[in-house]
Short mmCIF file of N, CA, C and O and ligand atoms in Angstrom, two decimals:
data_model
loop_
_atom_site.label_atom_id
_atom_site.label_comp_id
_atom_site.label_asym_id
_atom_site.label_seq_id
_atom_site.Cartn_x
_atom_site.Cartn_y
_atom_site.Cartn_z
N MET A 14 -9.40 46.18 -51.84
CA MET A 14 -10.71 46.14 -51.19
C MET A 14 -11.52 44.98 -51.75
O MET A 14 -11.63 44.83 -52.97
N LEU A 15 -12.07 44.17 -50.90
CA LEU A 15 -12.90 43.05 -51.34
C LEU A 15 -14.37 43.47 -51.28
O LEU A 15 -14.86 43.90 -50.23
N ASP A 16 -15.05 43.38 -52.43
CA ASP A 16 -16.47 43.74 -52.46
C ASP A 16 -17.34 42.56 -52.07
O ASP A 16 -17.21 41.48 -52.65
N VAL A 17 -18.20 42.79 -51.10
CA VAL A 17 -19.13 41.74 -50.66
C VAL A 17 -20.55 42.29 -50.80
O VAL A 17 -20.88 43.32 -50.22
N PHE A 18 -21.35 41.60 -51.60
CA PHE A 18 -22.74 42.01 -51.79
C PHE A 18 -23.66 40.97 -51.16
O PHE A 18 -23.57 39.79 -51.50
N VAL A 19 -24.54 41.42 -50.28
CA VAL A 19 -25.53 40.52 -49.70
C VAL A 19 -26.85 40.78 -50.42
O VAL A 19 -27.32 41.92 -50.49
N CYS A 20 -27.45 39.72 -50.94
CA CYS A 20 -28.69 39.88 -51.69
C CYS A 20 -29.86 40.23 -50.76
O CYS A 20 -30.07 39.59 -49.74
N ILE A 21 -30.57 41.28 -51.14
CA ILE A 21 -31.78 41.63 -50.38
C ILE A 21 -33.00 41.55 -51.30
O ILE A 21 -34.01 42.21 -51.07
N GLY A 22 -32.88 40.76 -52.36
CA GLY A 22 -34.04 40.48 -53.22
C GLY A 22 -35.12 39.81 -52.38
O GLY A 22 -34.85 39.38 -51.25
N SER A 23 -36.33 39.67 -52.91
CA SER A 23 -37.43 39.25 -52.04
C SER A 23 -37.22 37.87 -51.44
O SER A 23 -37.50 37.65 -50.26
N SER A 24 -36.71 36.93 -52.19
CA SER A 24 -36.53 35.58 -51.67
C SER A 24 -35.48 35.57 -50.54
O SER A 24 -35.70 35.00 -49.47
N CYS A 25 -34.35 36.19 -50.79
CA CYS A 25 -33.30 36.24 -49.77
C CYS A 25 -33.73 37.06 -48.56
O CYS A 25 -33.42 36.72 -47.42
N HIS A 26 -34.46 38.13 -48.82
CA HIS A 26 -34.95 38.96 -47.74
C HIS A 26 -35.80 38.14 -46.78
O HIS A 26 -35.63 38.18 -45.56
N LEU A 27 -36.71 37.32 -47.35
CA LEU A 27 -37.57 36.48 -46.53
C LEU A 27 -36.78 35.45 -45.74
O LEU A 27 -37.19 35.01 -44.68
N ARG A 28 -35.67 35.05 -46.26
CA ARG A 28 -34.85 34.02 -45.59
C ARG A 28 -33.82 34.62 -44.64
O ARG A 28 -32.96 33.91 -44.12
N GLY A 29 -33.85 35.95 -44.47
CA GLY A 29 -33.02 36.55 -43.42
C GLY A 29 -31.78 37.29 -43.86
O GLY A 29 -30.80 37.35 -43.11
N SER A 30 -31.80 37.90 -45.05
CA SER A 30 -30.65 38.70 -45.49
C SER A 30 -30.15 39.68 -44.44
O SER A 30 -28.95 39.87 -44.30
N TYR A 31 -31.09 40.30 -43.73
CA TYR A 31 -30.68 41.34 -42.79
C TYR A 31 -29.91 40.78 -41.61
O TYR A 31 -29.05 41.45 -41.05
N ASP A 32 -30.18 39.54 -41.25
CA ASP A 32 -29.37 38.89 -40.21
C ASP A 32 -27.95 38.70 -40.69
O ASP A 32 -26.98 38.83 -39.93
N ILE A 33 -27.82 38.40 -41.96
CA ILE A 33 -26.48 38.17 -42.52
C ILE A 33 -25.73 39.50 -42.61
O ILE A 33 -24.55 39.58 -42.26
N ILE A 34 -26.42 40.55 -43.04
CA ILE A 34 -25.76 41.85 -43.10
C ILE A 34 -25.29 42.26 -41.70
O ILE A 34 -24.14 42.66 -41.52
N GLY A 35 -26.17 42.12 -40.72
CA GLY A 35 -25.82 42.46 -39.34
C GLY A 35 -24.66 41.61 -38.84
O GLY A 35 -23.72 42.12 -38.23
N GLY A 36 -24.72 40.33 -39.13
CA GLY A 36 -23.67 39.40 -38.69
C GLY A 36 -22.34 39.76 -39.34
O GLY A 36 -21.31 39.84 -38.66
N PHE A 37 -22.34 40.00 -40.64
CA PHE A 37 -21.11 40.33 -41.36
C PHE A 37 -20.55 41.66 -40.84
O PHE A 37 -19.35 41.80 -40.66
N LYS A 38 -21.45 42.63 -40.59
CA LYS A 38 -21.00 43.94 -40.10
C LYS A 38 -20.21 43.77 -38.80
O LYS A 38 -19.13 44.33 -38.64
N SER A 39 -20.77 42.99 -37.86
CA SER A 39 -20.04 42.87 -36.60
C SER A 39 -18.78 42.04 -36.76
O SER A 39 -17.78 42.32 -36.09
N LEU A 40 -18.78 41.06 -37.65
CA LEU A 40 -17.56 40.27 -37.86
C LEU A 40 -16.47 41.13 -38.50
O LEU A 40 -15.29 41.00 -38.16
N ILE A 41 -16.87 42.03 -39.41
CA ILE A 41 -15.90 42.93 -40.04
C ILE A 41 -15.26 43.83 -38.98
O ILE A 41 -14.05 44.01 -38.94
N GLU A 42 -16.10 44.34 -38.07
CA GLU A 42 -15.57 45.19 -37.00
C GLU A 42 -14.68 44.40 -36.05
O GLU A 42 -13.57 44.83 -35.71
N GLN A 43 -15.17 43.24 -35.67
CA GLN A 43 -14.43 42.37 -34.76
C GLN A 43 -13.01 42.09 -35.27
O GLN A 43 -12.07 42.04 -34.50
N HIS A 44 -12.89 41.88 -36.57
CA HIS A 44 -11.59 41.55 -37.17
C HIS A 44 -10.86 42.78 -37.70
O HIS A 44 -9.81 42.66 -38.31
N GLY A 45 -11.44 43.98 -37.49
CA GLY A 45 -10.81 45.22 -37.94
C GLY A 45 -10.63 45.29 -39.46
O GLY A 45 -9.59 45.74 -39.94
N LEU A 46 -11.63 44.83 -40.20
CA LEU A 46 -11.48 44.76 -41.66
C LEU A 46 -12.21 45.88 -42.39
O LEU A 46 -12.41 45.80 -43.60
N GLN A 47 -12.56 46.94 -41.67
CA GLN A 47 -13.34 48.03 -42.27
C GLN A 47 -12.71 48.60 -43.53
O GLN A 47 -13.41 49.02 -44.44
N ASP A 48 -11.37 48.62 -43.59
CA ASP A 48 -10.73 49.19 -44.78
C ASP A 48 -10.35 48.11 -45.80
O ASP A 48 -9.67 48.38 -46.78
N LYS A 49 -10.76 46.88 -45.55
CA LYS A 49 -10.43 45.79 -46.48
C LYS A 49 -11.65 45.18 -47.14
O LYS A 49 -11.56 44.55 -48.19
N VAL A 50 -12.80 45.31 -46.46
CA VAL A 50 -14.02 44.70 -46.99
C VAL A 50 -15.08 45.78 -47.17
O VAL A 50 -15.34 46.57 -46.27
N ASN A 51 -15.65 45.82 -48.36
CA ASN A 51 -16.69 46.78 -48.66
C ASN A 51 -18.02 46.03 -48.72
O ASN A 51 -18.29 45.29 -49.66
N LEU A 52 -18.84 46.19 -47.68
CA LEU A 52 -20.09 45.43 -47.58
C LEU A 52 -21.25 46.25 -48.13
O LEU A 52 -21.47 47.38 -47.72
N SER A 53 -21.98 45.69 -49.08
CA SER A 53 -23.16 46.38 -49.62
C SER A 53 -24.31 45.40 -49.78
O SER A 53 -24.12 44.19 -49.77
N ALA A 54 -25.49 45.96 -49.96
CA ALA A 54 -26.66 45.15 -50.26
C ALA A 54 -26.84 45.13 -51.78
O ALA A 54 -26.38 46.03 -52.47
N SER A 55 -27.48 44.09 -52.26
CA SER A 55 -27.65 43.97 -53.70
C SER A 55 -29.05 43.45 -54.03
O SER A 55 -29.66 42.75 -53.22
N PHE A 56 -29.53 43.79 -55.20
CA PHE A 56 -30.78 43.19 -55.66
C PHE A 56 -30.50 41.75 -56.06
O PHE A 56 -29.36 41.30 -55.98
N CYS A 57 -31.52 41.04 -56.48
CA CYS A 57 -31.43 39.60 -56.76
C CYS A 57 -30.14 39.23 -57.50
O CYS A 57 -29.80 39.82 -58.52
N LEU A 58 -29.45 38.24 -56.97
CA LEU A 58 -28.20 37.78 -57.57
C LEU A 58 -28.41 36.54 -58.43
O LEU A 58 -27.45 35.93 -58.90
N GLY A 59 -29.67 36.15 -58.61
CA GLY A 59 -29.97 35.06 -59.53
C GLY A 59 -29.84 33.65 -58.98
O GLY A 59 -29.78 32.69 -59.73
N HIS A 60 -29.77 33.53 -57.64
CA HIS A 60 -29.67 32.19 -57.03
C HIS A 60 -30.79 32.00 -56.00
O HIS A 60 -30.56 31.41 -54.94
N CYS A 61 -31.96 32.51 -56.32
CA CYS A 61 -33.07 32.59 -55.35
C CYS A 61 -33.41 31.27 -54.67
O CYS A 61 -33.86 31.27 -53.54
N THR A 62 -33.24 30.15 -55.37
CA THR A 62 -33.67 28.88 -54.76
C THR A 62 -32.60 28.30 -53.85
O THR A 62 -32.82 27.26 -53.22
N ASP A 63 -31.45 28.94 -53.75
CA ASP A 63 -30.34 28.36 -52.98
C ASP A 63 -30.16 28.96 -51.59
O ASP A 63 -29.13 28.76 -50.98
N GLY A 64 -31.14 29.71 -51.11
CA GLY A 64 -31.00 30.34 -49.80
C GLY A 64 -30.33 31.68 -49.94
O GLY A 64 -30.01 32.11 -51.05
N VAL A 65 -30.11 32.36 -48.82
CA VAL A 65 -29.53 33.71 -48.89
C VAL A 65 -28.19 33.66 -49.62
O VAL A 65 -27.33 32.84 -49.32
N THR A 66 -28.07 34.52 -50.60
CA THR A 66 -26.90 34.51 -51.49
C THR A 66 -26.04 35.75 -51.29
O THR A 66 -26.56 36.85 -51.10
N VAL A 67 -24.74 35.54 -51.34
CA VAL A 67 -23.78 36.61 -51.16
C VAL A 67 -22.77 36.51 -52.30
O VAL A 67 -22.42 35.41 -52.72
N LYS A 68 -22.34 37.65 -52.82
CA LYS A 68 -21.31 37.65 -53.83
C LYS A 68 -20.03 38.21 -53.22
O LYS A 68 -20.03 39.34 -52.72
N VAL A 69 -18.99 37.41 -53.22
CA VAL A 69 -17.71 37.82 -52.64
C VAL A 69 -16.72 37.94 -53.79
O VAL A 69 -16.33 36.93 -54.37
N GLY A 70 -16.34 39.15 -54.14
CA GLY A 70 -15.57 39.33 -55.37
C GLY A 70 -16.39 38.80 -56.51
O GLY A 70 -17.53 39.23 -56.73
N GLU A 71 -15.88 37.80 -57.22
CA GLU A 71 -16.63 37.21 -58.35
C GLU A 71 -17.28 35.89 -57.96
O GLU A 71 -17.89 35.23 -58.78
N GLU A 72 -17.15 35.52 -56.68
CA GLU A 72 -17.65 34.20 -56.25
C GLU A 72 -19.03 34.32 -55.60
O GLU A 72 -19.26 35.20 -54.79
N PHE A 73 -19.93 33.40 -55.96
CA PHE A 73 -21.24 33.37 -55.31
C PHE A 73 -21.22 32.35 -54.19
O PHE A 73 -20.78 31.22 -54.38
N VAL A 74 -21.70 32.78 -53.01
CA VAL A 74 -21.80 31.88 -51.88
C VAL A 74 -23.29 31.83 -51.52
O VAL A 74 -23.91 32.87 -51.35
N THR A 75 -23.84 30.63 -51.42
CA THR A 75 -25.29 30.51 -51.20
C THR A 75 -25.59 29.80 -49.88
O THR A 75 -24.70 29.24 -49.25
N GLY A 76 -26.86 29.82 -49.52
CA GLY A 76 -27.32 29.05 -48.36
C GLY A 76 -26.89 29.63 -47.03
O GLY A 76 -26.67 28.88 -46.06
N LEU A 77 -26.74 30.95 -46.94
CA LEU A 77 -26.34 31.52 -45.66
C LEU A 77 -27.51 31.63 -44.70
O LEU A 77 -28.64 31.89 -45.12
N ASN A 78 -27.24 31.43 -43.43
CA ASN A 78 -28.24 31.65 -42.38
C ASN A 78 -27.51 32.08 -41.12
O ASN A 78 -26.28 32.13 -41.09
N LYS A 79 -28.31 32.40 -40.09
CA LYS A 79 -27.73 32.89 -38.83
C LYS A 79 -26.68 31.93 -38.29
O LYS A 79 -25.65 32.33 -37.78
N GLU A 80 -26.98 30.65 -38.39
CA GLU A 80 -26.11 29.62 -37.80
C GLU A 80 -24.76 29.50 -38.51
O GLU A 80 -23.75 29.31 -37.87
N ASN A 81 -24.78 29.57 -39.84
CA ASN A 81 -23.51 29.33 -40.54
C ASN A 81 -22.83 30.63 -41.00
O ASN A 81 -21.80 30.60 -41.66
N CYS A 82 -23.42 31.77 -40.63
CA CYS A 82 -22.92 33.08 -41.05
C CYS A 82 -21.43 33.25 -40.74
O CYS A 82 -20.64 33.63 -41.60
N GLU A 83 -21.02 32.95 -39.52
CA GLU A 83 -19.63 33.17 -39.13
C GLU A 83 -18.69 32.20 -39.86
O GLU A 83 -17.63 32.59 -40.33
N GLU A 84 -19.15 30.95 -39.97
CA GLU A 84 -18.34 29.95 -40.67
C GLU A 84 -18.12 30.35 -42.13
O GLU A 84 -17.00 30.29 -42.65
N LYS A 85 -19.19 30.81 -42.80
CA LYS A 85 -19.07 31.22 -44.20
C LYS A 85 -18.19 32.46 -44.31
O LYS A 85 -17.44 32.61 -45.26
N PHE A 86 -18.30 33.35 -43.34
CA PHE A 86 -17.48 34.56 -43.32
C PHE A 86 -16.00 34.17 -43.25
O PHE A 86 -15.18 34.65 -44.03
N ASN A 87 -15.69 33.29 -42.32
CA ASN A 87 -14.29 32.87 -42.15
C ASN A 87 -13.77 32.21 -43.41
O ASN A 87 -12.67 32.49 -43.87
N GLN A 88 -14.60 31.34 -43.96
CA GLN A 88 -14.21 30.55 -45.13
C GLN A 88 -14.03 31.40 -46.39
O GLN A 88 -13.06 31.22 -47.12
N HIS A 89 -14.97 32.30 -46.64
CA HIS A 89 -14.98 32.98 -47.94
C HIS A 89 -14.50 34.43 -47.89
O HIS A 89 -14.15 34.97 -48.93
N ILE A 90 -14.52 35.05 -46.73
CA ILE A 90 -14.13 36.47 -46.68
C ILE A 90 -12.83 36.63 -45.90
O ILE A 90 -11.84 37.10 -46.46
N LEU A 91 -12.84 36.19 -44.65
CA LEU A 91 -11.64 36.36 -43.81
C LEU A 91 -10.41 35.75 -44.47
O LEU A 91 -9.34 36.37 -44.51
N SER A 92 -10.56 34.57 -45.02
CA SER A 92 -9.43 33.87 -45.64
C SER A 92 -8.85 34.66 -46.82
O SER A 92 -7.69 34.50 -47.17
N ARG A 93 -9.65 35.53 -47.42
CA ARG A 93 -9.16 36.28 -48.58
C ARG A 93 -8.53 37.62 -48.23
O ARG A 93 -7.88 38.22 -49.07
N VAL A 94 -8.75 38.11 -47.04
CA VAL A 94 -8.25 39.45 -46.73
C VAL A 94 -7.20 39.49 -45.62
O VAL A 94 -6.59 40.52 -45.39
N LYS A 95 -7.00 38.39 -44.93
CA LYS A 95 -6.04 38.49 -43.82
C LYS A 95 -4.61 38.18 -44.28
O LYS A 95 -4.38 37.70 -45.37
S1 LIG B 126 -33.55 37.06 -54.24
FE1 LIG B 126 -31.53 36.65 -53.61
S2 LIG B 126 -30.71 35.55 -55.24
FE2 LIG B 126 -32.67 36.12 -55.95
#
């Protein structure tokens, strides 16, 4: 199981964490990864100035937004579980 934490700390929240959670949720369903990816919300991950931050396993991915959500998902999550 790959743990994915989306930061919902105040800075990331303001920059659209919930769009990323929603986007990741539907991408996980779309690819049938419900039993491979464990998506959770997290408090501040310590990268507040770098845009919405996500922790994938031990890796930090920063600068997520609605536009690049799918690309980052494919690059950092899909590639690790398929
Ligand atoms: S609020 Fe998200 S990294 Fe700090």
